[in-house]
PDB file of C-alpha atoms in Angstrom:
ATOM      1  CA  SER A   1      -0.059   0.054  -0.045  1.00 93.00           C
ATOM      2  CA  CYS A   2       2.914   2.414   0.976  1.00 95.00           C
ATOM      3  CA  LEU A   3       4.622   1.800  -2.363  1.00 95.00           C
ATOM      4  CA  ASN A   4       1.498   2.121  -4.324  1.00 96.00           C
ATOM      5  CA  SER A   5       0.827   5.319  -2.913  1.00 97.00           C
ATOM      6  CA  VAL A   6       4.542   6.528  -3.634  1.00 96.00           C
ATOM      7  CA  LEU A   7       4.405   5.333  -7.145  1.00 95.00           C
ATOM      8  CA  ASN A   8       1.205   7.630  -7.600  1.00 95.00           C
ATOM      9  CA  SER A   9       3.303  10.689  -6.951  1.00 95.00           C
ATOM     10  CA  ASN A  10       2.918  13.688  -9.075  1.00 95.00           C
ATOM     11  CA  THR A  11       6.954  13.966  -9.071  1.00 93.00           C
ATOM     12  CA  PRO A  12       9.171  12.023 -11.026  1.00 90.00           C
ATOM     13  CA  LEU A  13      11.507   9.719  -8.668  1.00 93.00           C
ATOM     14  CA  GLU A  14      13.542   6.861  -8.053  1.00 94.00           C
ATOM     15  CA  ILE A  15      12.759   4.380  -5.261  1.00 96.00           C
ATOM     16  CA  VAL A  16      15.051   2.280  -3.215  1.00 96.00           C
ATOM     17  CA  ILE A  17      13.819  -0.178  -0.883  1.00 96.00           C
ATOM     18  CA  ILE A  18      16.029  -1.399   2.142  1.00 96.00           C
ATOM     19  CA  ASP A  19      14.791  -4.745   3.344  1.00 95.00           C
ATOM     20  CA  ASN A  20      16.199  -5.487   6.888  1.00 93.00           C
ATOM     21  CA  ALA A  21      16.236  -9.202   6.549  1.00 92.00           C
ATOM     22  CA  SER A  22      12.461  -9.680   6.649  1.00 91.00           C
ATOM     23  CA  THR A  23      11.318 -13.376   7.297  1.00 91.00           C
ATOM     24  CA  ASP A  24       7.992 -13.145   5.591  1.00 93.00           C
ATOM     25  CA  THR A  25       7.076 -12.972   1.814  1.00 93.00           C
ATOM     26  CA  THR A  26       8.107  -9.234   1.441  1.00 91.00           C
ATOM     27  CA  VAL A  27      11.017  -9.702  -0.842  1.00 94.00           C
ATOM     28  CA  ARG A  28       9.336 -12.220  -2.997  1.00 95.00           C
ATOM     29  CA  LEU A  29       6.264 -10.073  -3.584  1.00 94.00           C
ATOM     30  CA  LEU A  30       8.374  -6.936  -4.223  1.00 94.00           C
ATOM     31  CA  GLN A  31      10.529  -8.753  -6.934  1.00 94.00           C
ATOM     32  CA  GLU A  32       7.411  -9.981  -8.540  1.00 95.00           C
ATOM     33  CA  ARG A  33       5.092  -7.007  -8.553  1.00 95.00           C
ATOM     34  CA  TYR A  34       7.626  -4.181  -8.707  1.00 94.00           C
ATOM     35  CA  PRO A  35      10.611  -5.343 -10.770  1.00 92.00           C
ATOM     36  CA  THR A  36      11.503  -1.612 -11.595  1.00 90.00           C
ATOM     37  CA  VAL A  37      12.125  -0.611  -7.908  1.00 94.00           C
ATOM     38  CA  SER A  38      15.707  -0.996  -6.560  1.00 95.00           C
ATOM     39  CA  LEU A  39      15.867  -3.587  -3.755  1.00 95.00           C
ATOM     40  CA  PHE A  40      18.588  -4.074  -1.331  1.00 95.00           C
ATOM     41  CA  GLN A  41      18.464  -6.890   1.068  1.00 93.00           C
ATOM     42  CA  ASN A  42      20.215  -7.085   4.374  1.00 92.00           C
ATOM     43  CA  VAL A  43      21.525 -10.430   5.556  1.00 91.00           C
ATOM     44  CA  LYS A  44      20.477  -9.451   9.217  1.00 93.00           C
ATOM     45  CA  ASN A  45      18.514  -6.832  10.755  1.00 93.00           C
ATOM     46  CA  LEU A  46      20.745  -3.717  10.848  1.00 91.00           C
ATOM     47  CA  GLY A  47      18.519  -1.284  12.392  1.00 93.00           C
ATOM     48  CA  PHE A  48      16.789   1.917  11.117  1.00 94.00           C
ATOM     49  CA  ALA A  49      19.928   4.095  10.981  1.00 94.00           C
ATOM     50  CA  SER A  50      21.974   1.421   9.031  1.00 95.00           C
ATOM     51  CA  GLY A  51      19.176   0.473   6.522  1.00 94.00           C
ATOM     52  CA  VAL A  52      18.550   4.412   5.968  1.00 95.00           C
ATOM     53  CA  ASN A  53      22.327   4.758   5.546  1.00 96.00           C
ATOM     54  CA  LEU A  54      22.523   2.110   2.857  1.00 95.00           C
ATOM     55  CA  GLY A  55      19.903   3.964   0.838  1.00 95.00           C
ATOM     56  CA  LEU A  56      21.653   7.324   1.261  1.00 96.00           C
ATOM     57  CA  LYS A  57      24.890   6.030   0.177  1.00 95.00           C
ATOM     58  CA  TYR A  58      23.327   4.653  -2.923  1.00 94.00           C
ATOM     59  CA  PHE A  59      21.980   8.073  -3.933  1.00 94.00           C
ATOM     60  CA  LEU A  60      25.158   9.790  -2.915  1.00 93.00           C
ATOM     61  CA  LYS A  61      27.276   7.801  -5.009  1.00 93.00           C
ATOM     62  CA  LYS A  62      24.920   7.918  -8.038  1.00 91.00           C
ATOM     63  CA  GLY A  63      24.544  11.486  -7.814  1.00 89.00           C
ATOM     64  CA  GLY A  64      22.143  13.618  -9.914  1.00 90.00           C
ATOM     65  CA  PHE A  65      19.781  14.204  -6.899  1.00 90.00           C
ATOM     66  CA  ASP A  66      19.093  17.529  -5.048  1.00 94.00           C
ATOM     67  CA  TYR A  67      16.558  16.067  -2.170  1.00 96.00           C
ATOM     68  CA  ILE A  68      16.101  12.457  -0.848  1.00 97.00           C
ATOM     69  CA  LEU A  69      13.129  11.572   1.050  1.00 97.00           C
ATOM     70  CA  LEU A  70      13.080   8.751   3.835  1.00 97.00           C
ATOM     71  CA  LEU A  71       9.767   7.228   4.395  1.00 97.00           C
ATOM     72  CA  ASN A  72       8.594   4.441   6.674  1.00 95.00           C
ATOM     73  CA  PRO A  73       6.982   1.354   5.193  1.00 93.00           C
ATOM     74  CA  ASP A  74       3.686   1.644   7.169  1.00 93.00           C
ATOM     75  CA  THR A  75       2.674   4.926   5.761  1.00 96.00           C
ATOM     76  CA  LEU A  76       0.667   6.218   3.103  1.00 97.00           C
ATOM     77  CA  VAL A  77       1.311   9.343   1.049  1.00 98.00           C
ATOM     78  CA  LEU A  78      -0.632  12.002  -0.964  1.00 98.00           C
ATOM     79  CA  LYS A  79       0.422  12.392  -4.436  1.00 97.00           C
ATOM     80  CA  ASN A  80       1.482  16.027  -3.915  1.00 98.00           C
ATOM     81  CA  LEU A  81       3.633  15.034  -1.037  1.00 98.00           C
ATOM     82  CA  ILE A  82       7.169  15.441  -2.774  1.00 97.00           C
ATOM     83  CA  GLU A  83       6.322  18.559  -4.430  1.00 96.00           C
ATOM     84  CA  GLU A  84       4.963  20.114  -1.267  1.00 98.00           C
ATOM     85  CA  LEU A  85       8.076  19.148   0.698  1.00 98.00           C
ATOM     86  CA  ILE A  86      10.276  20.753  -1.884  1.00 97.00           C
ATOM     87  CA  LYS A  87       8.811  24.104  -1.991  1.00 97.00           C
ATOM     88  CA  PRO A  88      10.070  25.690   1.029  1.00 98.00           C
ATOM     89  CA  TYR A  89      13.659  25.219  -0.226  1.00 97.00           C
ATOM     90  CA  ALA A  90      13.066  27.776  -2.721  1.00 96.00           C
ATOM     91  CA  PHE A  91      12.162  30.343  -0.265  1.00 95.00           C
ATOM     92  CA  ASP A  92      14.946  29.659   2.417  1.00 96.00           C
ATOM     93  CA  ARG A  93      18.374  28.401   1.396  1.00 95.00           C
ATOM     94  CA  ASN A  94      19.150  27.552   5.244  1.00 97.00           C
ATOM     95  CA  ILE A  95      16.330  24.864   5.338  1.00 98.00           C
ATOM     96  CA  GLY A  96      18.145  21.481   5.417  1.00 98.00           C
ATOM     97  CA  ILE A  97      15.136  19.217   6.394  1.00 98.00           C
ATOM     98  CA  THR A  98      11.435  19.194   5.702  1.00 98.00           C
ATOM     99  CA  GLY A  99       8.690  17.066   6.792  1.00 98.00           C
ATOM    100  CA  PRO A 100       4.661  17.064   6.710  1.00 98.00           C
ATOM    101  CA  ILE A 101       1.901  16.845   9.409  1.00 98.00           C
ATOM    102  CA  ILE A 102       1.408  12.999   9.792  1.00 98.00           C
ATOM    103  CA  THR A 103      -1.876  11.462  10.886  1.00 97.00           C
ATOM    104  CA  TYR A 104      -2.913   7.993  11.650  1.00 95.00           C
ATOM    105  CA  VAL A 105      -3.979   5.728   8.788  1.00 93.00           C
ATOM    106  CA  HIS A 106      -7.303   4.645  10.454  1.00 90.00           C
ATOM    107  CA  LYS A 107      -7.882   8.267  11.770  1.00 91.00           C
ATOM    108  CA  LYS A 108      -7.050  10.647   9.214  1.00 91.00           C
ATOM    109  CA  SER A 109      -8.019  13.678  11.064  1.00 93.00           C
ATOM    110  CA  LYS A 110      -5.932  12.686  14.300  1.00 95.00           C
ATOM    111  CA  ILE A 111      -2.519  14.039  14.453  1.00 96.00           C
ATOM    112  CA  TRP A 112       0.659  11.792  15.080  1.00 96.00           C
ATOM    113  CA  PHE A 113       3.195  14.156  14.185  1.00 97.00           C
ATOM    114  CA  ALA A 114       3.124  18.033  13.495  1.00 97.00           C
ATOM    115  CA  GLY A 115       6.464  19.154  14.690  1.00 98.00           C
ATOM    116  CA  GLY A 116       8.847  18.053  17.131  1.00 97.00           C
ATOM    117  CA  TYR A 117      10.095  19.477  20.569  1.00 98.00           C
ATOM    118  CA  PHE A 118      13.669  18.545  21.922  1.00 98.00           C
ATOM    119  CA  ASN A 119      14.279  19.562  25.443  1.00 97.00           C
ATOM    120  CA  LYS A 120      18.187  19.996  25.340  1.00 97.00           C
ATOM    121  CA  LEU A 121      18.332  20.707  29.223  1.00 98.00           C
ATOM    122  CA  PHE A 122      16.938  17.353  30.241  1.00 98.00           C
ATOM    123  CA  CYS A 123      17.215  15.367  26.930  1.00 98.00           C
ATOM    124  CA  PHE A 124      13.822  14.338  26.052  1.00 96.00           C
ATOM    125  CA  SER A 125      11.542  14.867  23.255  1.00 96.00           C
ATOM    126  CA  ARG A 126       7.928  14.769  22.045  1.00 95.00           C
ATOM    127  CA  HIS A 127       5.714  15.048  19.021  1.00 96.00           C
ATOM    128  CA  LEU A 128       3.751  18.237  19.094  1.00 96.00           C
ATOM    129  CA  PHE A 129       0.023  18.103  18.998  1.00 96.00           C
ATOM    130  CA  MET A 130       0.014  14.341  19.083  1.00 94.00           C
ATOM    131  CA  ASP A 131      -3.456  13.011  19.208  1.00 93.00           C
ATOM    132  CA  LYS A 132      -5.187  16.341  18.482  1.00 95.00           C
ATOM    133  CA  ASN A 133      -7.808  16.756  15.605  1.00 95.00           C
ATOM    134  CA  THR A 134      -6.391  18.586  12.632  1.00 93.00           C
ATOM    135  CA  SER A 135      -9.888  20.354  11.939  1.00 89.00           C
ATOM    136  CA  THR A 136      -9.520  22.183  15.615  1.00 90.00           C
ATOM    137  CA  LEU A 137      -6.000  23.559  15.232  1.00 92.00           C
ATOM    138  CA  HIS A 138      -4.395  26.172  13.013  1.00 92.00           C
ATOM    139  CA  ILE A 139      -0.878  24.961  12.747  1.00 96.00           C
ATOM    140  CA  LYS A 140       1.747  27.322  10.782  1.00 96.00           C
ATOM    141  CA  SER A 141       4.424  26.059   8.679  1.00 97.00           C
ATOM    142  CA  GLY A 142       7.901  26.793   9.869  1.00 98.00           C
ATOM    143  CA  LYS A 143      10.894  25.931  12.072  1.00 98.00           C
ATOM    144  CA  THR A 144      10.768  22.872  14.501  1.00 98.00           C
ATOM    145  CA  ASP A 145      13.223  21.248  16.515  1.00 98.00           C
ATOM    146  CA  PHE A 146      13.211  18.010  14.577  1.00 98.00           C
ATOM    147  CA  ILE A 147      11.471  16.129  11.718  1.00 98.00           C
ATOM    148  CA  THR A 148      10.578  12.553  12.335  1.00 97.00           C
ATOM    149  CA  GLY A 149      12.438   9.706  10.181  1.00 96.00           C
ATOM    150  CA  GLY A 150       8.960   8.431   9.376  1.00 96.00           C
ATOM    151  CA  CYS A 151       8.842  11.070   6.383  1.00 98.00           C
ATOM    152  CA  MET A 152      11.973  13.190   6.131  1.00 98.00           C
ATOM    153  CA  MET A 153      13.075  15.166   2.986  1.00 98.00           C
ATOM    154  CA  ILE A 154      16.684  15.862   3.169  1.00 98.00           C
ATOM    155  CA  LYS A 155      18.691  18.575   0.889  1.00 97.00           C
ATOM    156  CA  ARG A 156      21.568  16.733  -0.697  1.00 96.00           C
ATOM    157  CA  GLU A 157      24.153  19.329   0.380  1.00 95.00           C
ATOM    158  CA  VAL A 158      23.143  18.512   4.100  1.00 97.00           C
ATOM    159  CA  ILE A 159      24.198  14.870   3.907  1.00 96.00           C
ATOM    160  CA  ASP A 160      27.360  15.958   2.184  1.00 94.00           C
ATOM    161  CA  LYS A 161      28.126  18.398   4.978  1.00 95.00           C
ATOM    162  CA  VAL A 162      27.039  16.690   8.265  1.00 96.00           C
ATOM    163  CA  GLY A 163      27.242  13.015   7.394  1.00 96.00           C
ATOM    164  CA  LEU A 164      24.975  10.149   7.719  1.00 97.00           C
ATOM    165  CA  PHE A 165      22.821   8.841  10.495  1.00 97.00           C
ATOM    166  CA  ASP A 166      24.538   7.598  13.452  1.00 96.00           C
ATOM    167  CA  GLU A 167      24.316   3.733  13.491  1.00 95.00           C
ATOM    168  CA  LYS A 168      24.976   3.047  17.216  1.00 95.00           C
ATOM    169  CA  TYR A 169      21.218   3.923  18.152  1.00 95.00           C
ATOM    170  CA  PHE A 170      19.985   1.104  15.892  1.00 94.00           C
ATOM    171  CA  LEU A 171      16.298   2.140  16.609  1.00 93.00           C
ATOM    172  CA  TYR A 172      14.468   5.240  17.888  1.00 94.00           C
ATOM    173  CA  PHE A 173      15.803   8.814  18.326  1.00 96.00           C
ATOM    174  CA  GLU A 174      18.192   8.786  15.379  1.00 96.00           C
ATOM    175  CA  ASP A 175      15.815  11.366  13.491  1.00 97.00           C
ATOM    176  CA  VAL A 176      16.128  13.609  16.663  1.00 97.00           C
ATOM    177  CA  PHE A 177      19.714  13.512  17.013  1.00 96.00           C
ATOM    178  CA  PHE A 178      20.421  13.894  13.150  1.00 97.00           C
ATOM    179  CA  SER A 179      18.099  16.867  13.204  1.00 98.00           C
ATOM    180  CA  THR A 180      20.083  18.201  16.096  1.00 97.00           C
ATOM    181  CA  LYS A 181      23.531  17.467  14.156  1.00 96.00           C
ATOM    182  CA  VAL A 182      21.976  19.402  11.017  1.00 97.00           C
ATOM    183  CA  GLN A 183      20.985  22.471  13.068  1.00 97.00           C
ATOM    184  CA  LYS A 184      24.492  22.669  14.785  1.00 96.00           C
ATOM    185  CA  GLN A 185      25.720  23.158  11.265  1.00 96.00           C
ATOM    186  CA  GLY A 186      23.352  26.256  10.575  1.00 97.00           C
ATOM    187  CA  TYR A 187      20.512  24.650   8.623  1.00 98.00           C
ATOM    188  CA  ALA A 188      16.842  24.529   9.911  1.00 98.00           C
ATOM    189  CA  CYS A 189      14.223  21.801  10.386  1.00 98.00           C
ATOM    190  CA  HIS A 190      10.915  22.883   8.506  1.00 98.00           C
ATOM    191  CA  LEU A 191       7.520  21.715   9.307  1.00 98.00           C
ATOM    192  CA  VAL A 192       5.083  21.738   6.176  1.00 98.00           C
ATOM    193  CA  ALA A 193       1.893  22.251   7.902  1.00 98.00           C
ATOM    194  CA  LYS A 194      -0.171  20.087   5.744  1.00 97.00           C
ATOM    195  CA  PRO A 195      -1.524  16.441   6.429  1.00 97.00           C
ATOM    196  CA  LEU A 196       0.257  14.619   3.440  1.00 98.00           C
ATOM    197  CA  VAL A 197       0.913  11.422   5.245  1.00 98.00           C
ATOM    198  CA  SER A 198      -0.753   8.885   7.282  1.00 97.00           C
ATOM    199  CA  HIS A 199       0.893   6.332   9.501  1.00 95.00           C
ATOM    200  CA  LEU A 200       0.133   3.003  10.871  1.00 90.00           C
ATOM    201  CA  VAL A 201       2.353   3.574  13.870  1.00 82.00           C
ATOM    202  CA  SER A 202       4.438   0.797  15.380  1.00 58.00           C
ATOM    203  CA  ALA A 203       3.508  -1.587  12.834  1.00 45.00           C
ATOM    204  CA  VAL A 204       6.995  -3.043  12.965  1.00 51.00           C
ATOM    205  CA  THR A 205       8.201  -2.456  16.722  1.00 48.00           C
ATOM    206  CA  GLY A 206       4.970  -2.541  18.739  1.00 46.00           C
ATOM    207  CA  GLU A 207       1.045  -2.659  18.636  1.00 45.00           C
ATOM    208  CA  ALA A 208      -0.023  -1.312  15.041  1.00 42.00           C
ATOM    209  CA  GLY A 209      -1.863   2.131  15.503  1.00 41.00           C
ATOM    210  CA  SER A 210      -0.596   2.465  19.161  1.00 49.00           C
ATOM    211  CA  ASN A 211       2.118   4.625  20.769  1.00 66.00           C
ATOM    212  CA  ARG A 212       2.148   2.173  23.690  1.00 82.00           C
ATOM    213  CA  MET A 213       5.702   1.262  25.156  1.00 88.00           C
ATOM    214  CA  THR A 214       6.609  -2.467  24.244  1.00 92.00           C
ATOM    215  CA  PRO A 215       9.756  -4.327  25.507  1.00 95.00           C
ATOM    216  CA  LEU A 216      11.620  -3.559  22.425  1.00 94.00           C
ATOM    217  CA  ARG A 217      10.565   0.012  22.298  1.00 94.00           C
ATOM    218  CA  SER A 218      11.295   0.412  26.105  1.00 96.00           C
ATOM    219  CA  TYR A 219      14.819  -0.684  25.495  1.00 97.00           C
ATOM    220  CA  TYR A 220      15.777   1.665  23.121  1.00 97.00           C
ATOM    221  CA  PHE A 221      13.792   4.396  24.513  1.00 96.00           C
ATOM    222  CA  ALA A 222      15.929   4.199  27.589  1.00 98.00           C
ATOM    223  CA  ARG A 223      19.168   3.323  26.259  1.00 98.00           C
ATOM    224  CA  ASN A 224      19.629   5.678  23.008  1.00 98.00           C
ATOM    225  CA  PRO A 225      19.363   9.116  24.998  1.00 98.00           C
ATOM    226  CA  LEU A 226      22.162   7.991  27.230  1.00 98.00           C
ATOM    227  CA  LEU A 227      24.269   7.105  24.619  1.00 98.00           C
ATOM    228  CA  TYR A 228      23.679  10.506  22.937  1.00 97.00           C
ATOM    229  CA  ILE A 229      24.547  12.233  26.329  1.00 98.00           C
ATOM    230  CA  ARG A 230      27.672  10.072  26.558  1.00 96.00           C
ATOM    231  CA  GLY A 231      28.878  10.965  22.942  1.00 95.00           C
ATOM    232  CA  GLU A 232      27.687  14.464  22.256  1.00 95.00           C
ATOM    233  CA  VAL A 233      26.939  16.462  25.619  1.00 97.00           C
ATOM    234  CA  ARG A 234      29.560  18.208  27.640  1.00 96.00           C
ATOM    235  CA  GLY A 235      29.656  20.345  30.800  1.00 97.00           C
ATOM    236  CA  PHE A 236      26.796  21.165  32.970  1.00 97.00           C
ATOM    237  CA  LEU A 237      24.238  20.045  30.397  1.00 97.00           C
ATOM    238  CA  LYS A 238      25.617  16.356  30.654  1.00 98.00           C
ATOM    239  CA  LEU A 239      24.496  16.367  34.494  1.00 98.00           C
ATOM    240  CA  SER A 240      21.095  17.973  33.643  1.00 98.00           C
ATOM    241  CA  ASN A 241      20.570  15.387  30.881  1.00 98.00           C
ATOM    242  CA  ILE A 242      21.191  12.581  33.226  1.00 98.00           C
ATOM    243  CA  PHE A 243      19.094  14.001  35.590  1.00 98.00           C
ATOM    244  CA  GLY A 244      16.339  14.116  32.876  1.00 98.00           C
ATOM    245  CA  GLN A 245      16.639  10.356  32.335  1.00 98.00           C
ATOM    246  CA  LEU A 246      16.544   9.291  35.894  1.00 98.00           C
ATOM    247  CA  PHE A 247      13.993  11.821  37.463  1.00 98.00           C
ATOM    248  CA  ILE A 248      11.700  12.792  34.667  1.00 97.00           C
ATOM    249  CA  ARG A 249      11.674  10.070  31.919  1.00 97.00           C
ATOM    250  CA  LEU A 250      12.122   7.003  34.241  1.00 97.00           C
ATOM    251  CA  PRO A 251       9.180   7.913  36.504  1.00 97.00           C
ATOM    252  CA  TYR A 252       7.093   8.841  33.514  1.00 95.00           C
ATOM    253  CA  TYR A 253       7.372   5.662  31.569  1.00 95.00           C
ATOM    254  CA  SER A 254       7.468   3.446  34.675  1.00 96.00           C
ATOM    255  CA  PHE A 255       4.043   4.892  35.892  1.00 95.00           C
ATOM    256  CA  GLN A 256       2.659   4.102  32.408  1.00 93.00           C
ATOM    257  CA  MET A 257       4.060   0.572  32.096  1.00 96.00           C
ATOM    258  CA  LEU A 258       3.318  -0.394  35.743  1.00 95.00           C
ATOM    259  CA  LYS A 259      -0.131   0.974  35.600  1.00 94.00           C
ATOM    260  CA  ARG A 260      -0.789  -1.360  32.807  1.00 94.00           C
ATOM    261  CA  ARG A 261       1.200  -4.400  34.672  1.00 96.00           C
ATOM    262  CA  ASP A 262       3.351  -4.361  31.870  1.00 96.00           C
ATOM    263  CA  PHE A 263       6.393  -5.784  33.732  1.00 97.00           C
ATOM    264  CA  HIS A 264       8.243  -7.041  30.531  1.00 97.00           C
ATOM    265  CA  SER A 265       8.293  -3.401  29.254  1.00 97.00           C
ATOM    266  CA  PHE A 266       9.477  -2.193  32.574  1.00 97.00           C
ATOM    267  CA  ILE A 267      12.277  -4.641  32.988  1.00 98.00           C
ATOM    268  CA  SER A 268      13.317  -3.823  29.280  1.00 98.00           C
ATOM    269  CA  TYR A 269      13.587  -0.048  30.066  1.00 98.00           C
ATOM    270  CA  LEU A 270      15.615  -0.700  33.112  1.00 98.00           C
ATOM    271  CA  LYS A 271      18.003  -2.936  30.878  1.00 98.00           C
ATOM    272  CA  GLY A 272      18.280  -0.019  28.404  1.00 98.00           C
ATOM    273  CA  LEU A 273      19.178   2.348  31.216  1.00 98.00           C
ATOM    274  CA  ARG A 274      21.938  -0.145  32.389  1.00 98.00           C
ATOM    275  CA  ASP A 275      23.392  -0.456  29.048  1.00 98.00           C
ATOM    276  CA  GLY A 276      23.211   3.147  28.363  1.00 98.00           C
ATOM    277  CA  PHE A 277      25.330   3.816  31.333  1.00 96.00           C
ATOM    278  CA  LEU A 278      27.861   0.970  30.619  1.00 92.00           C
TER     279      LEU A 278
END
């Protein structure tokens, strides 16, 4: 469904699919039904960042592209998505990444992403306007702290300057930390305030259509911010960031998981904290 919606785009494009060692019939179906689409098969699941980087390297080597769009496979896009994401670049050369409002597949008026907020003091992020109704809000296009990797249009020169996604995160937060790295180089993240994409949400790593924590999600939610803090943060901010993990994020997610008696996710979160500190 995702691929069909992309192929219906108004804009000429080349599509590359990165398959992270799926164990179902995905590869066979793609080869049979979409022989003109480039397909890369990993022998094992290398994670989101490594998969994305494989696609980015392909386009960087091939050349001839000004923009590269990253898209999750559990999304559906409108046919004018690409042209709408490219438009802002013509008016502001400092824009490095664009992304649209994303709603839920089964609730097209309900927001999943409409800009991102990243708290640098305590190192936590959140989607703005999540679960709000698009008809009740007037969201403006403009700068935002990050663009979700679920649908992210990157200017080619940005990748040349700041590099690829950091593969140590494996899953979750790569988009937030990549956006932060891009902004440190003087580029802006820009929200296109139009609901151009719908997302099934957690179709791969959790309960489809849900933002609930699962053991897999919990582990990386706990571990990855600590990896970022260890590698990228210095001075007083490092202390305040660690405080945020232990006294803001840990109580918040623990309450959610224990309230549901989801002890498996809670234990996974604690393991993530342990591995993040080691």
